[in-house]
Short mmCIF file of C-alpha atoms in Angstrom, two decimals:
data_model
loop_
_atom_site.label_atom_id
_atom_site.label_comp_id
_atom_site.label_asym_id
_atom_site.label_seq_id
_atom_site.Cartn_x
_atom_site.Cartn_y
_atom_site.Cartn_z
CA UNK T 1 41.23 21.77 180.10
CA UNK T 2 41.27 19.88 176.41
CA UNK T 3 43.00 17.02 175.41
CA UNK T 4 45.65 17.16 172.71
CA UNK T 5 46.64 14.26 170.34
CA UNK T 6 50.10 14.76 169.31
CA UNK T 7 51.34 11.82 166.50
CA UNK T 8 54.52 11.61 164.99
CA UNK T 9 56.83 9.08 164.07
CA UNK T 10 53.89 6.78 164.85
CA UNK T 11 53.77 7.57 168.42
CA UNK T 12 51.71 9.43 169.93
CA UNK T 13 51.38 11.55 173.45
CA UNK T 14 48.47 13.08 175.22
CA UNK T 15 49.30 16.77 176.87
CA UNK T 16 46.46 18.98 178.54
CA UNK T 17 46.79 22.17 177.82
CA UNK T 18 44.36 25.49 177.91
CA UNK T 19 44.57 25.73 173.67
CA UNK T 20 46.70 24.33 171.10
CA UNK T 21 49.43 27.41 171.32
CA UNK T 22 50.27 26.42 174.99
CA UNK T 23 49.91 22.88 173.78
CA UNK T 24 52.19 22.91 171.13
CA UNK T 25 55.05 24.75 173.51
CA UNK T 26 55.11 21.78 175.95
CA UNK T 27 55.52 19.11 173.11
CA UNK T 28 58.90 17.73 172.43
CA UNK T 29 58.90 16.03 169.33
CA UNK T 30 62.63 14.98 169.20
CA UNK T 31 63.80 14.46 165.37
CA UNK T 32 60.05 14.31 163.26
CA UNK T 33 59.70 16.91 160.90
CA UNK T 34 56.42 17.46 161.53
CA UNK T 35 53.30 16.51 164.01
CA UNK T 36 49.45 16.01 163.14
CA UNK T 37 47.34 16.98 166.57
CA UNK T 38 43.28 15.63 167.15
CA UNK T 39 41.62 17.20 169.83
CA UNK T 40 37.73 17.41 170.35
CA UNK T 41 36.50 21.47 170.86
CA UNK T 42 34.62 21.93 173.82
CA UNK T 43 31.53 22.22 172.05
CA UNK T 44 32.01 18.48 170.66
CA UNK T 45 33.22 18.72 167.40
CA UNK T 46 36.25 16.86 166.49
CA UNK T 47 39.75 18.69 164.94
CA UNK T 48 42.98 18.14 163.43
CA UNK T 49 45.94 19.88 161.74
CA UNK T 50 49.39 19.26 160.93
CA UNK T 51 52.01 21.40 162.21
CA UNK T 52 55.98 21.48 160.83
CA UNK T 53 58.24 21.59 163.62
CA UNK T 54 59.90 23.77 165.33
CA UNK T 55 57.22 25.56 166.25
CA UNK T 56 57.90 28.87 166.57
CA UNK T 57 54.89 31.56 167.56
CA UNK T 58 54.09 34.44 166.07
CA UNK T 59 56.27 36.91 168.08
CA UNK T 60 59.35 34.75 167.59
CA UNK T 61 58.86 34.63 164.14
CA UNK T 62 58.26 38.84 163.60
CA UNK T 63 60.20 40.18 166.20
CA UNK T 64 59.26 42.65 168.66
CA UNK T 65 56.06 44.15 167.49
#
């Protein structure tokens, strides 16, 4: 399990998940427009990403393929 730290509106929330996609689905951002995500990979490399909310996976954006 990887611990993802979601930072939105100066509030931080830690979520443990197997993948970034699953962590983003379980995150409840409230009224924030974007969120910064920080995590450390299994190899020990720090990473961060800015995601616009609400997050929709590719299957929802493109429809059924």
